Short mmCIF file of C-alpha atoms and ligand atoms in Angstrom, two decimals:
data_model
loop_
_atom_site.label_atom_id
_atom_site.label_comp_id
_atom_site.label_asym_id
_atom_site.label_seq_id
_atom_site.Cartn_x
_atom_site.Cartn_y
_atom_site.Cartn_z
CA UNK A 1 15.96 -8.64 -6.78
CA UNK A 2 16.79 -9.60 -3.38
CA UNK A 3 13.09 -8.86 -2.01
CA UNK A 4 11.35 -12.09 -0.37
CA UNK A 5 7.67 -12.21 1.79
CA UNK A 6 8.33 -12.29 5.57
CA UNK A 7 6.29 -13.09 8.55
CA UNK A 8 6.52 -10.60 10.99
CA UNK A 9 9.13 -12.88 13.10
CA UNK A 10 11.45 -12.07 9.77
CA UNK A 11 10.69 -15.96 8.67
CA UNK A 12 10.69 -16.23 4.77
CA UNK A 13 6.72 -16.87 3.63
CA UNK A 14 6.81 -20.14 1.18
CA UNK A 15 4.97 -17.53 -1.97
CA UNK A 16 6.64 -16.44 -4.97
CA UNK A 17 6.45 -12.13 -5.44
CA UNK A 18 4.43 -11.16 -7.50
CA UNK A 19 2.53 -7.70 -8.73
CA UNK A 20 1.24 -4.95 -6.48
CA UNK A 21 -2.53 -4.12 -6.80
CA UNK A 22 -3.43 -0.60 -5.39
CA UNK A 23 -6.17 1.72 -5.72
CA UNK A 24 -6.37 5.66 -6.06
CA UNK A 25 -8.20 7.86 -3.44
CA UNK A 26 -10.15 5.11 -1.36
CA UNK A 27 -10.51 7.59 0.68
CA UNK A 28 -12.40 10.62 0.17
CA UNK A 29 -10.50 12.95 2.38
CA UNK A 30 -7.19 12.31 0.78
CA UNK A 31 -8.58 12.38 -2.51
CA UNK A 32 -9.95 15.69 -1.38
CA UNK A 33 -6.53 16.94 -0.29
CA UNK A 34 -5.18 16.45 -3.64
CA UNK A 35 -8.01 18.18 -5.07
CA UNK A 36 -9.18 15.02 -6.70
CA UNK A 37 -12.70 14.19 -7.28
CA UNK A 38 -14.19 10.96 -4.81
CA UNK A 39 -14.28 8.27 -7.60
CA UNK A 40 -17.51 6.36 -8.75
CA UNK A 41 -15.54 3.07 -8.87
CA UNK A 42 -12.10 2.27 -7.45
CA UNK A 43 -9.49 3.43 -9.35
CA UNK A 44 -7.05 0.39 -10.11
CA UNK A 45 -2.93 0.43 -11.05
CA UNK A 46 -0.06 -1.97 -10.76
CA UNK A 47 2.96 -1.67 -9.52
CA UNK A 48 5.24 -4.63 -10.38
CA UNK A 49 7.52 -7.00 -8.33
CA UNK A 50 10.35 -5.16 -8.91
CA UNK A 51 9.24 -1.87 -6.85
CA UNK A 52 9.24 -4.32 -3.36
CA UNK A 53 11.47 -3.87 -1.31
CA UNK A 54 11.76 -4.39 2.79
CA UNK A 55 10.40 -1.56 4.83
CA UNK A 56 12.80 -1.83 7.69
CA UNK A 57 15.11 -1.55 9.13
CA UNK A 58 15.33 1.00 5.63
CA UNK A 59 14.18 2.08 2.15
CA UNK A 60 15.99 4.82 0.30
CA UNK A 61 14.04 7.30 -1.91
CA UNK A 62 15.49 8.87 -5.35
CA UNK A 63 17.04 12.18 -4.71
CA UNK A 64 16.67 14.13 -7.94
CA UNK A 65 13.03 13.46 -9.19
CA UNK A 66 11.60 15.91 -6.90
CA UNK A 67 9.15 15.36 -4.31
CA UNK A 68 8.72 11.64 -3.04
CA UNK A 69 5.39 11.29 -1.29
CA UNK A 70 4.60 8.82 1.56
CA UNK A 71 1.10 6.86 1.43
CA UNK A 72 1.27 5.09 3.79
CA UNK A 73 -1.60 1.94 3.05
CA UNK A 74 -2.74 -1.39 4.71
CA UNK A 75 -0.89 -3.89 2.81
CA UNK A 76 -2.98 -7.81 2.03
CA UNK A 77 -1.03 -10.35 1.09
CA UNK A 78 -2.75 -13.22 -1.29
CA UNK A 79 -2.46 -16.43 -0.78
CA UNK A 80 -5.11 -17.97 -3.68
CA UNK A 81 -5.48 -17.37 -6.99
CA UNK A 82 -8.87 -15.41 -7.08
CA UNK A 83 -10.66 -14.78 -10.58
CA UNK A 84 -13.86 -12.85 -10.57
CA UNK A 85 -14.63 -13.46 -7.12
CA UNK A 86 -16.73 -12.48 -4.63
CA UNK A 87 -16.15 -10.35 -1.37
CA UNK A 88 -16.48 -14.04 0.60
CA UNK A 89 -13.83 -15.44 -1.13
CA UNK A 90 -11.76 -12.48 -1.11
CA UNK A 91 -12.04 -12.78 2.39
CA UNK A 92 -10.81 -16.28 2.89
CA UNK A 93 -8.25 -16.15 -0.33
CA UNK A 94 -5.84 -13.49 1.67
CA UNK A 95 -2.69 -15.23 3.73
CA UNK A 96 -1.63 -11.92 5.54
CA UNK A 97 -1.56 -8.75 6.16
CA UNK A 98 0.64 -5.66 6.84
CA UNK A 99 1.64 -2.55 5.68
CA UNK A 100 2.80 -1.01 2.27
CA UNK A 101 4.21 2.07 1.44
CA UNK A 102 2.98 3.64 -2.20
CA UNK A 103 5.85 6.08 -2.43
CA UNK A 104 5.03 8.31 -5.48
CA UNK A 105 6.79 11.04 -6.79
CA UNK A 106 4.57 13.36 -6.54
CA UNK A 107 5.32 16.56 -8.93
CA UNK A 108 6.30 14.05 -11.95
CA UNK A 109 2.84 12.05 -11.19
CA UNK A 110 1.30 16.02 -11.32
CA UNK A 111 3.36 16.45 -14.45
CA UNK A 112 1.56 13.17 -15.80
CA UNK A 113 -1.65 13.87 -15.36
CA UNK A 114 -1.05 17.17 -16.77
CA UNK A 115 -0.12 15.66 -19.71
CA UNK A 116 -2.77 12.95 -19.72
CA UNK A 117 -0.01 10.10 -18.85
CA UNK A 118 0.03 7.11 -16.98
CA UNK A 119 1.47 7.29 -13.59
CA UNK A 120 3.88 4.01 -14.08
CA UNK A 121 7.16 6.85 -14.07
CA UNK A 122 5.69 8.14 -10.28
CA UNK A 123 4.23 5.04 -8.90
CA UNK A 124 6.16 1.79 -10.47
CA UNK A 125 9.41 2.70 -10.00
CA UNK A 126 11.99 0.12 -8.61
CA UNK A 127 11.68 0.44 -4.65
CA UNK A 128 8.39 2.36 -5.06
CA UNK A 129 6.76 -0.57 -2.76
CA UNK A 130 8.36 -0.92 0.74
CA UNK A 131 6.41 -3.27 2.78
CA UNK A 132 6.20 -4.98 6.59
CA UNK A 133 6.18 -8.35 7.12
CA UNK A 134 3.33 -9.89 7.45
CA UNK A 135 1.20 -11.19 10.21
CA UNK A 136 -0.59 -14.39 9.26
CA UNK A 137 -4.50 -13.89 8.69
CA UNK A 138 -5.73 -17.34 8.49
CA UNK A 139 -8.10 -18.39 11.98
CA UNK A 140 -7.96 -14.43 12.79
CA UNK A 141 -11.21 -13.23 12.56
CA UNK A 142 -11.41 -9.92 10.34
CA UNK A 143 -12.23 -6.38 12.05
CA UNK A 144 -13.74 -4.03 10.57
CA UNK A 145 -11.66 -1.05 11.94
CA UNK A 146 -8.26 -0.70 12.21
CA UNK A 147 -6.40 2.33 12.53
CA UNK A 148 -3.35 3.12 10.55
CA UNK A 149 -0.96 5.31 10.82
CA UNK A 150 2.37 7.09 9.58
CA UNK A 151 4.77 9.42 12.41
CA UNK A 152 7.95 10.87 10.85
CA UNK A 153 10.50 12.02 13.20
CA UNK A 154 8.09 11.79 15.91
CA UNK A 155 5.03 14.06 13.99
CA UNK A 156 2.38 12.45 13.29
CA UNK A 157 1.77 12.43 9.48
CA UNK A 158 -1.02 10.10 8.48
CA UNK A 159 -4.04 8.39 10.86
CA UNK A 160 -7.23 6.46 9.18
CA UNK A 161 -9.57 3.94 9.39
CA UNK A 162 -11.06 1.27 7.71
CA UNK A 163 -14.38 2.06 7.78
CA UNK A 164 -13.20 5.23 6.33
CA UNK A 165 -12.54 3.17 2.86
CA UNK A 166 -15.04 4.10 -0.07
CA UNK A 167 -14.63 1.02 -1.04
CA UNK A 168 -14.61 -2.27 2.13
CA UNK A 169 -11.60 -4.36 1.72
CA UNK A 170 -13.20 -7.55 0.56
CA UNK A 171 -16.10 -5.15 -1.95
CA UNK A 172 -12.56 -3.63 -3.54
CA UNK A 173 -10.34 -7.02 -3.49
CA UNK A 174 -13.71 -8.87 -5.19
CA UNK A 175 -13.23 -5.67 -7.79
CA UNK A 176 -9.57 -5.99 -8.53
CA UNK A 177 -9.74 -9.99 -9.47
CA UNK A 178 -12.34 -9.04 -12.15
CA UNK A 179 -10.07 -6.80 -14.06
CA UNK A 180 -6.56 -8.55 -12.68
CA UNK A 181 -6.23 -12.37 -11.98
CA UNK A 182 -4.76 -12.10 -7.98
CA UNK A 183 -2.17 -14.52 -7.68
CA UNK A 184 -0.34 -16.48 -4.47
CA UNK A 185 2.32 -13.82 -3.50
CA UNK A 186 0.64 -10.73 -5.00
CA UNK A 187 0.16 -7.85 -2.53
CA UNK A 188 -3.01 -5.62 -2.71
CA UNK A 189 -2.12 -2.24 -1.42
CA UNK A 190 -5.55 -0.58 -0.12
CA UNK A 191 -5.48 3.33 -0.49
CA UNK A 192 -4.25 5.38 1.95
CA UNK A 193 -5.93 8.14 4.21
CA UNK A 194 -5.00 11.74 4.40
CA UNK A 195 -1.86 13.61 4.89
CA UNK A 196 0.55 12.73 2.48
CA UNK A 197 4.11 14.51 2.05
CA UNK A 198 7.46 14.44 1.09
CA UNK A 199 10.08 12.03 2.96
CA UNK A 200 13.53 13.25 3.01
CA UNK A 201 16.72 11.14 3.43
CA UNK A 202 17.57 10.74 7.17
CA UNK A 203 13.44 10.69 8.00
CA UNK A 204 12.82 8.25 10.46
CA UNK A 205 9.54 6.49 10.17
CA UNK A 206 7.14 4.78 12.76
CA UNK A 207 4.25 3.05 11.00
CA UNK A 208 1.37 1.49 12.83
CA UNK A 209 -1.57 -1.18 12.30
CA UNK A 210 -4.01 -1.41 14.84
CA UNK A 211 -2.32 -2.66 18.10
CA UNK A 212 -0.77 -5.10 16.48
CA UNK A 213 2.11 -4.21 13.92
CA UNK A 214 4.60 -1.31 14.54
CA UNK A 215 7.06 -0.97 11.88
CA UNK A 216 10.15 2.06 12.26
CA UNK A 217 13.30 3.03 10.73
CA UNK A 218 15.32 5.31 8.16
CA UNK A 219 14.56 6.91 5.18
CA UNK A 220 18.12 7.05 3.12
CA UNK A 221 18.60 8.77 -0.36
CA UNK A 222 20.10 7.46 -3.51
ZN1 LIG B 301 -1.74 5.02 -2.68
#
């Protein structure tokens, strides 16, 4: 594995990689789309260190497992080990943030659920995770909106909000370290908002975060 943390000036970030901690349908118009019911409480998965990889300058995407689905998802890197904490500590316990992609193949993760499966096979594969680099989050003072979004080949794909979350960052982060201890160099990935669809290879991608991140390249195949 040749994946390491960056800053968003490419520096390497002094944290081992660890696990991915995401959550299902945080928000209720892309859970919606998918004909999914909006969840009571947030639904948790892992993917694990081996499904990092580098957003740019480019990711490739299996070719022969059907459709691979962008989500595109603001990414929090953590910086302290956080057990059972609060939404306060969550707060002060993250080192960065960024953006993720949860790539998930989408008609075997149908195919699963059919079936009653878990969704490791759709969602944890090797490369399912490309991420930014990260901008450092300690002195900046939190907002509570920021606007993502995903453009490929120049459409726009994906746009959302924070506030639009079902479940606030620090509410969800708080969640996660009472079912999963959140180490230094894990990455919480944070749901992603509506308009998810297949990449193809030789997609070029523009993501956005707020004003302050832009992240673009190729999709290739393999
Ligand atoms: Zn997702």
């Amino acid at each position: 594995m040749n994946y390491v943390h960056r800053w968003i000036d490419d520096s390497a970030i002094d944290l081992p990689v660890g696990k991915v901690v995401c959550v299902g349908r945080n928000y209720a118009a892309h859970a919606r789309e998918l004909g999914n019911e909006v969840p009571d409480s947030p639904i948790l998965f892992i993917k694990p260190s081996t499904s990092l990889v580098p957003m740019a300058p480019s990711f490739s995407i299996p070719v022969d497992q059907g459709e691979v689905h962008h989500e595109i998802e603001m990414a929090l890197l953590v910086g302290e080990k956080l057990q059972n904490c609060d939404a306060e500590d969550a707060r002060w316990g993250m080192a960065g943030f960024g953006l993720g992609l949860d790539l998930t193949l989408r008609d075997i993760q149908n195919e699963l659920k059919n079936k009653g499966q878990p969704w490791e096979r759709a969602k944890a594969f090797d490369g399912a995770c490309p991420v930014s680099g990260f901008i450092d989050s300690r002195g900046v003072s939190w907002k509570q909106s920021i606007e993502i979004s995903l453009e490929v080949n120049g459409e726009l794909r994906q746009r959302g909000n924070t506030t639009q979350m079902l479940f606030p960052i620090f509410q969800l982060v708080a969640e996660m370290s009472r079912v999963f201890t959140l180490e230094p160099g894990d990455i919480i990935l944070t749901g992603t908002p509506p308009g998810v669809a297949a990449l193809h290879p030789g997609d070029h991608f523009r993501a956005r975060f707020g004003n302050t991140l832009k992240v673009e390249g190729q999709v290739t195949g393999r």
